[in-house]
PDB file of C-alpha atoms in Angstrom:
ATOM      1  CA  MET Z   1     115.457 182.833 146.542  1.00 47.00           C
ATOM      2  CA  GLY Z   2     112.856 185.265 148.428  1.00 54.00           C
ATOM      3  CA  ASN Z   3     109.650 184.739 146.507  1.00 60.00           C
ATOM      4  CA  ARG Z   4     108.816 181.741 144.817  1.00 66.00           C
ATOM      5  CA  LEU Z   5     106.170 182.083 141.331  1.00 62.00           C
ATOM      6  CA  SER Z   6     103.575 180.446 142.563  1.00 71.00           C
ATOM      7  CA  LYS Z   7     101.472 181.636 139.249  1.00 70.00           C
ATOM      8  CA  ILE Z   8     103.876 182.630 136.170  1.00 71.00           C
ATOM      9  CA  TYR Z   9     101.887 185.522 134.640  1.00 67.00           C
ATOM     10  CA  THR Z  10     101.325 188.444 137.087  1.00 72.00           C
ATOM     11  CA  ARG Z  11     100.675 191.180 133.787  1.00 71.00           C
ATOM     12  CA  THR Z  12     103.213 193.875 135.694  1.00 61.00           C
ATOM     13  CA  GLY Z  13     105.228 193.234 132.423  1.00 65.00           C
ATOM     14  CA  ASP Z  14     102.317 194.302 129.860  1.00 65.00           C
ATOM     15  CA  ASP Z  15     103.486 197.887 130.007  1.00 66.00           C
ATOM     16  CA  GLY Z  16     107.163 196.848 128.485  1.00 72.00           C
ATOM     17  CA  SER Z  17     108.270 197.061 131.487  1.00 62.00           C
ATOM     18  CA  THR Z  18     110.496 194.527 133.810  1.00 66.00           C
ATOM     19  CA  GLY Z  19     111.385 193.933 137.721  1.00 66.00           C
ATOM     20  CA  LEU Z  20     114.610 193.729 138.442  1.00 66.00           C
ATOM     21  CA  GLY Z  21     116.266 191.820 141.466  1.00 75.00           C
ATOM     22  CA  ASP Z  22     115.983 194.864 143.730  1.00 74.00           C
ATOM     23  CA  GLY Z  23     112.454 195.474 143.233  1.00 72.00           C
ATOM     24  CA  SER Z  24     113.294 198.522 140.853  1.00 71.00           C
ATOM     25  CA  ARG Z  25     111.385 198.391 137.771  1.00 78.00           C
ATOM     26  CA  VAL Z  26     113.188 199.136 134.124  1.00 67.00           C
ATOM     27  CA  ARG Z  27     112.161 198.985 130.321  1.00 69.00           C
ATOM     28  CA  LYS Z  28     112.497 195.324 129.061  1.00 67.00           C
ATOM     29  CA  ASP Z  29     114.559 196.521 126.369  1.00 74.00           C
ATOM     30  CA  SER Z  30     117.336 198.555 128.733  1.00 84.00           C
ATOM     31  CA  ALA Z  31     121.319 197.465 128.553  1.00 87.00           C
ATOM     32  CA  ARG Z  32     120.916 195.652 132.032  1.00 89.00           C
ATOM     33  CA  VAL Z  33     117.721 193.276 130.684  1.00 89.00           C
ATOM     34  CA  ASN Z  34     119.711 192.690 127.082  1.00 93.00           C
ATOM     35  CA  ALA Z  35     122.706 191.681 129.319  1.00 95.00           C
ATOM     36  CA  TYR Z  36     121.230 189.368 131.619  1.00 92.00           C
ATOM     37  CA  GLY Z  37     118.700 187.968 128.998  1.00 94.00           C
ATOM     38  CA  THR Z  38     121.546 186.998 126.666  1.00 97.00           C
ATOM     39  CA  VAL Z  39     123.462 185.241 129.553  1.00 98.00           C
ATOM     40  CA  ASP Z  40     120.329 183.428 130.111  1.00 96.00           C
ATOM     41  CA  GLU Z  41     120.351 182.215 126.318  1.00 97.00           C
ATOM     42  CA  LEU Z  42     123.762 181.844 126.922  1.00 98.00           C
ATOM     43  CA  ASN Z  43     122.979 178.949 129.614  1.00 98.00           C
ATOM     44  CA  SER Z  44     120.057 177.425 126.987  1.00 98.00           C
ATOM     45  CA  THR Z  45     122.538 176.986 124.166  1.00 98.00           C
ATOM     46  CA  ILE Z  46     125.142 175.264 126.533  1.00 98.00           C
ATOM     47  CA  GLY Z  47     122.411 173.261 128.078  1.00 98.00           C
ATOM     48  CA  MET Z  48     121.738 172.024 124.082  1.00 98.00           C
ATOM     49  CA  VAL Z  49     125.677 171.361 124.064  1.00 98.00           C
ATOM     50  CA  LEU Z  50     124.899 169.137 127.033  1.00 98.00           C
ATOM     51  CA  ALA Z  51     121.936 167.473 125.320  1.00 97.00           C
ATOM     52  CA  CYS Z  52     124.277 166.040 122.467  1.00 96.00           C
ATOM     53  CA  ASP Z  53     126.607 163.059 122.433  1.00 91.00           C
ATOM     54  CA  GLY Z  54     130.114 162.716 122.539  1.00 86.00           C
ATOM     55  CA  LEU Z  55     131.151 164.655 125.991  1.00 94.00           C
ATOM     56  CA  ASP Z  56     133.461 163.087 128.582  1.00 93.00           C
ATOM     57  CA  ALA Z  57     132.501 163.441 132.106  1.00 96.00           C
ATOM     58  CA  GLU Z  58     134.603 165.610 132.401  1.00 95.00           C
ATOM     59  CA  MET Z  59     133.312 167.987 130.381  1.00 96.00           C
ATOM     60  CA  HIS Z  60     130.157 167.074 131.451  1.00 97.00           C
ATOM     61  CA  GLU Z  61     130.834 168.508 134.740  1.00 97.00           C
ATOM     62  CA  THR Z  62     132.787 171.654 133.583  1.00 97.00           C
ATOM     63  CA  LEU Z  63     129.704 172.861 131.373  1.00 98.00           C
ATOM     64  CA  THR Z  64     127.182 171.613 134.093  1.00 98.00           C
ATOM     65  CA  GLN Z  65     129.360 174.094 136.798  1.00 98.00           C
ATOM     66  CA  VAL Z  66     129.255 176.769 134.181  1.00 98.00           C
ATOM     67  CA  GLN Z  67     125.387 177.049 133.931  1.00 98.00           C
ATOM     68  CA  HIS Z  68     125.274 177.579 137.655  1.00 98.00           C
ATOM     69  CA  GLU Z  69     128.029 180.458 137.317  1.00 98.00           C
ATOM     70  CA  LEU Z  70     126.137 182.068 134.340  1.00 98.00           C
ATOM     71  CA  PHE Z  71     122.868 181.950 136.540  1.00 96.00           C
ATOM     72  CA  ASP Z  72     124.930 183.433 139.574  1.00 97.00           C
ATOM     73  CA  LEU Z  73     125.949 186.066 136.163  1.00 97.00           C
ATOM     74  CA  GLY Z  74     122.681 186.643 135.659  1.00 95.00           C
ATOM     75  CA  GLY Z  75     121.532 187.129 139.099  1.00 94.00           C
ATOM     76  CA  GLU Z  76     124.619 189.833 139.202  1.00 95.00           C
ATOM     77  CA  LEU Z  77     123.488 191.336 136.456  1.00 95.00           C
ATOM     78  CA  CYS Z  78     119.973 191.582 137.235  1.00 92.00           C
ATOM     79  CA  ILE Z  79     120.517 193.066 141.141  1.00 90.00           C
ATOM     80  CA  PRO Z  80     122.339 196.202 140.498  1.00 88.00           C
ATOM     81  CA  GLY Z  81     125.242 196.364 142.842  1.00 88.00           C
ATOM     82  CA  MET Z  82     125.569 192.757 143.260  1.00 91.00           C
ATOM     83  CA  ALA Z  83     128.775 190.692 143.044  1.00 95.00           C
ATOM     84  CA  MET Z  84     128.914 187.021 142.582  1.00 94.00           C
ATOM     85  CA  ILE Z  85     131.236 185.379 140.113  1.00 97.00           C
ATOM     86  CA  GLU Z  86     134.460 186.161 141.924  1.00 97.00           C
ATOM     87  CA  ASP Z  87     138.162 185.711 140.236  1.00 97.00           C
ATOM     88  CA  ALA Z  88     138.451 181.994 141.110  1.00 98.00           C
ATOM     89  CA  ASP Z  89     135.544 181.169 139.056  1.00 97.00           C
ATOM     90  CA  ILE Z  90     137.815 182.930 135.785  1.00 98.00           C
ATOM     91  CA  ASP Z  91     140.813 181.074 137.699  1.00 98.00           C
ATOM     92  CA  ARG Z  92     138.876 177.818 137.084  1.00 97.00           C
ATOM     93  CA  LEU Z  93     137.936 178.489 133.531  1.00 97.00           C
ATOM     94  CA  GLU Z  94     141.361 179.157 132.495  1.00 98.00           C
ATOM     95  CA  GLN Z  95     142.878 175.743 134.195  1.00 98.00           C
ATOM     96  CA  VAL Z  96     139.735 173.669 131.970  1.00 97.00           C
ATOM     97  CA  LEU Z  97     141.068 175.676 129.232  1.00 97.00           C
ATOM     98  CA  ASP Z  98     144.594 174.831 129.683  1.00 97.00           C
ATOM     99  CA  ARG Z  99     143.587 171.423 130.305  1.00 97.00           C
ATOM    100  CA  TYR Z 100     141.574 170.714 126.967  1.00 97.00           C
ATOM    101  CA  ASN Z 101     144.021 172.908 124.637  1.00 96.00           C
ATOM    102  CA  ASP Z 102     147.205 171.618 125.794  1.00 96.00           C
ATOM    103  CA  PRO Z 103     147.088 168.464 123.769  1.00 96.00           C
ATOM    104  CA  LEU Z 104     145.360 170.199 120.578  1.00 95.00           C
ATOM    105  CA  PRO Z 105     147.743 170.844 117.395  1.00 91.00           C
ATOM    106  CA  PRO Z 106     148.420 174.554 116.880  1.00 91.00           C
ATOM    107  CA  LEU Z 107     146.060 176.228 114.688  1.00 88.00           C
ATOM    108  CA  LYS Z 108     147.417 177.822 110.993  1.00 86.00           C
ATOM    109  CA  ASP Z 109     144.097 178.334 109.862  1.00 86.00           C
ATOM    110  CA  PHE Z 110     140.153 179.694 110.791  1.00 90.00           C
ATOM    111  CA  ILE Z 111     137.785 176.793 111.973  1.00 89.00           C
ATOM    112  CA  LEU Z 112     134.551 177.304 110.306  1.00 87.00           C
ATOM    113  CA  PRO Z 113     131.318 176.464 112.608  1.00 91.00           C
ATOM    114  CA  GLY Z 114     130.706 172.681 112.489  1.00 90.00           C
ATOM    115  CA  GLY Z 115     132.643 169.159 112.865  1.00 91.00           C
ATOM    116  CA  GLY Z 116     129.320 167.317 114.270  1.00 93.00           C
ATOM    117  CA  MET Z 117     126.452 168.103 116.261  1.00 95.00           C
ATOM    118  CA  ALA Z 118     128.403 168.372 119.518  1.00 96.00           C
ATOM    119  CA  ALA Z 119     130.830 170.746 118.365  1.00 96.00           C
ATOM    120  CA  SER Z 120     128.325 172.898 116.330  1.00 96.00           C
ATOM    121  CA  CYS Z 121     126.063 173.483 119.203  1.00 97.00           C
ATOM    122  CA  CYS Z 122     129.360 174.600 120.950  1.00 97.00           C
ATOM    123  CA  HIS Z 123     130.200 176.934 118.514  1.00 97.00           C
ATOM    124  CA  LEU Z 124     126.866 178.405 118.664  1.00 98.00           C
ATOM    125  CA  ALA Z 125     126.740 178.607 122.248  1.00 98.00           C
ATOM    126  CA  ARG Z 126     130.299 180.318 121.930  1.00 98.00           C
ATOM    127  CA  THR Z 127     128.971 183.067 119.728  1.00 98.00           C
ATOM    128  CA  VAL Z 128     126.249 183.956 121.852  1.00 98.00           C
ATOM    129  CA  CYS Z 129     128.714 184.043 124.526  1.00 98.00           C
ATOM    130  CA  ARG Z 130     130.371 186.866 122.810  1.00 98.00           C
ATOM    131  CA  ARG Z 131     127.665 188.622 122.209  1.00 98.00           C
ATOM    132  CA  ALA Z 132     126.424 188.093 125.823  1.00 98.00           C
ATOM    133  CA  GLU Z 133     130.039 190.152 126.712  1.00 98.00           C
ATOM    134  CA  ARG Z 134     129.635 192.781 124.368  1.00 98.00           C
ATOM    135  CA  GLU Z 135     125.881 193.134 126.055  1.00 97.00           C
ATOM    136  CA  VAL Z 136     127.752 193.511 129.415  1.00 97.00           C
ATOM    137  CA  ILE Z 137     130.651 195.891 127.794  1.00 97.00           C
ATOM    138  CA  ALA Z 138     127.420 197.972 126.455  1.00 97.00           C
ATOM    139  CA  LEU Z 139     125.630 198.063 129.961  1.00 96.00           C
ATOM    140  CA  GLY Z 140     129.143 198.714 131.403  1.00 96.00           C
ATOM    141  CA  ARG Z 141     129.257 202.298 129.250  1.00 96.00           C
ATOM    142  CA  VAL Z 142     126.170 203.323 131.164  1.00 95.00           C
ATOM    143  CA  GLU Z 143     125.815 201.650 134.322  1.00 94.00           C
ATOM    144  CA  SER Z 144     128.318 199.883 137.108  1.00 92.00           C
ATOM    145  CA  VAL Z 145     129.445 196.314 135.805  1.00 95.00           C
ATOM    146  CA  ARG Z 146     131.725 194.536 137.886  1.00 96.00           C
ATOM    147  CA  PRO Z 147     135.042 193.491 135.891  1.00 96.00           C
ATOM    148  CA  GLN Z 148     134.841 190.409 136.809  1.00 97.00           C
ATOM    149  CA  ALA Z 149     131.208 189.860 134.844  1.00 97.00           C
ATOM    150  CA  GLN Z 150     133.204 190.662 131.268  1.00 97.00           C
ATOM    151  CA  ARG Z 151     136.643 188.762 131.889  1.00 98.00           C
ATOM    152  CA  TYR Z 152     134.351 186.016 132.721  1.00 98.00           C
ATOM    153  CA  LEU Z 153     132.503 185.683 129.465  1.00 98.00           C
ATOM    154  CA  ASN Z 154     135.815 186.720 127.709  1.00 98.00           C
ATOM    155  CA  ARG Z 155     137.398 183.754 129.225  1.00 98.00           C
ATOM    156  CA  LEU Z 156     134.466 181.369 128.774  1.00 98.00           C
ATOM    157  CA  SER Z 157     134.417 182.062 124.641  1.00 98.00           C
ATOM    158  CA  ASP Z 158     137.721 180.584 124.525  1.00 97.00           C
ATOM    159  CA  LEU Z 159     136.786 177.712 126.786  1.00 98.00           C
ATOM    160  CA  LEU Z 160     133.845 177.220 124.011  1.00 98.00           C
ATOM    161  CA  PHE Z 161     136.525 177.880 121.370  1.00 97.00           C
ATOM    162  CA  VAL Z 162     138.743 175.113 122.633  1.00 97.00           C
ATOM    163  CA  LEU Z 163     135.554 172.778 123.581  1.00 97.00           C
ATOM    164  CA  CYS Z 164     134.572 172.851 119.932  1.00 96.00           C
ATOM    165  CA  ARG Z 165     138.298 171.895 118.371  1.00 96.00           C
ATOM    166  CA  VAL Z 166     137.806 168.566 121.267  1.00 96.00           C
ATOM    167  CA  LEU Z 167     134.139 167.927 120.289  1.00 96.00           C
ATOM    168  CA  ALA Z 168     134.836 168.135 116.321  1.00 95.00           C
ATOM    169  CA  ARG Z 169     138.039 165.823 116.988  1.00 93.00           C
ATOM    170  CA  ALA Z 170     136.353 162.813 118.832  1.00 92.00           C
ATOM    171  CA  SER Z 171     133.359 162.743 116.862  1.00 83.00           C
ATOM    172  CA  GLY Z 172     135.008 161.760 113.858  1.00 82.00           C
ATOM    173  CA  HIS Z 173     133.917 164.440 111.721  1.00 84.00           C
ATOM    174  CA  GLY Z 174     137.182 166.880 112.262  1.00 81.00           C
ATOM    175  CA  GLU Z 175     137.384 170.411 112.369  1.00 82.00           C
ATOM    176  CA  VAL Z 176     136.068 172.556 109.323  1.00 80.00           C
ATOM    177  CA  LEU Z 177     138.823 174.762 108.129  1.00 80.00           C
ATOM    178  CA  TRP Z 178     138.305 178.004 106.415  1.00 83.00           C
ATOM    179  CA  GLN Z 179     139.674 177.629 102.717  1.00 78.00           C
ATOM    180  CA  HIS Z 180     141.095 180.915 102.028  1.00 73.00           C
ATOM    181  CA  GLU Z 181     142.781 179.956  99.025  1.00 73.00           C
ATOM    182  CA  ARG Z 182     139.657 179.241  97.162  1.00 69.00           C
ATOM    183  CA  ARG Z 183     139.034 183.028  96.017  1.00 71.00           C
ATOM    184  CA  ARG Z 184     142.254 183.525  95.082  1.00 72.00           C
ATOM    185  CA  LYS Z 185     142.480 184.439  91.238  1.00 69.00           C
ATOM    186  CA  PRO Z 186     145.116 183.199  88.987  1.00 68.00           C
ATOM    187  CA  ALA Z 187     147.502 185.520  87.636  1.00 67.00           C
ATOM    188  CA  SER Z 188     146.822 186.430  84.153  1.00 63.00           C
TER     189      SER Z 188
END
């Protein structure tokens, strides 16, 4: 980390611009700032999951590692041309995902967000992750983005979905299934 902040406010952003990690300035509503800002929001929602009861030690360690990687991803997105997320990070997510998913029963219905506080917070993290992925894709339409960024977020949203299922079951609340049959009208 180059410069340490001794003063939190600088007033340089009062004009609606912000500094990127390479020193260049862009509008605060640019595609790049939206992408790394949403990754930051995702990191915060994972912090909410970590603050909940019901996480086993492995899940806590996994999500803490994800927070570090999301900080790396934010840095990669904040510094054009920077590479911090690696294929090995994505491979690790897949291994953890498989370990948590294998003992779960196959899904036959969609799941509603819910299933206790930890599962609900994890569902929120999952949806923010999907938005972060969309923001990275939008950035990739106007500037260069490494494919690892998008792949990492895609795999992370899958992992978060599986963790939602695990947390809902562990809490005793269980998974909340979408009742698609409730809309069917009896034949007249």
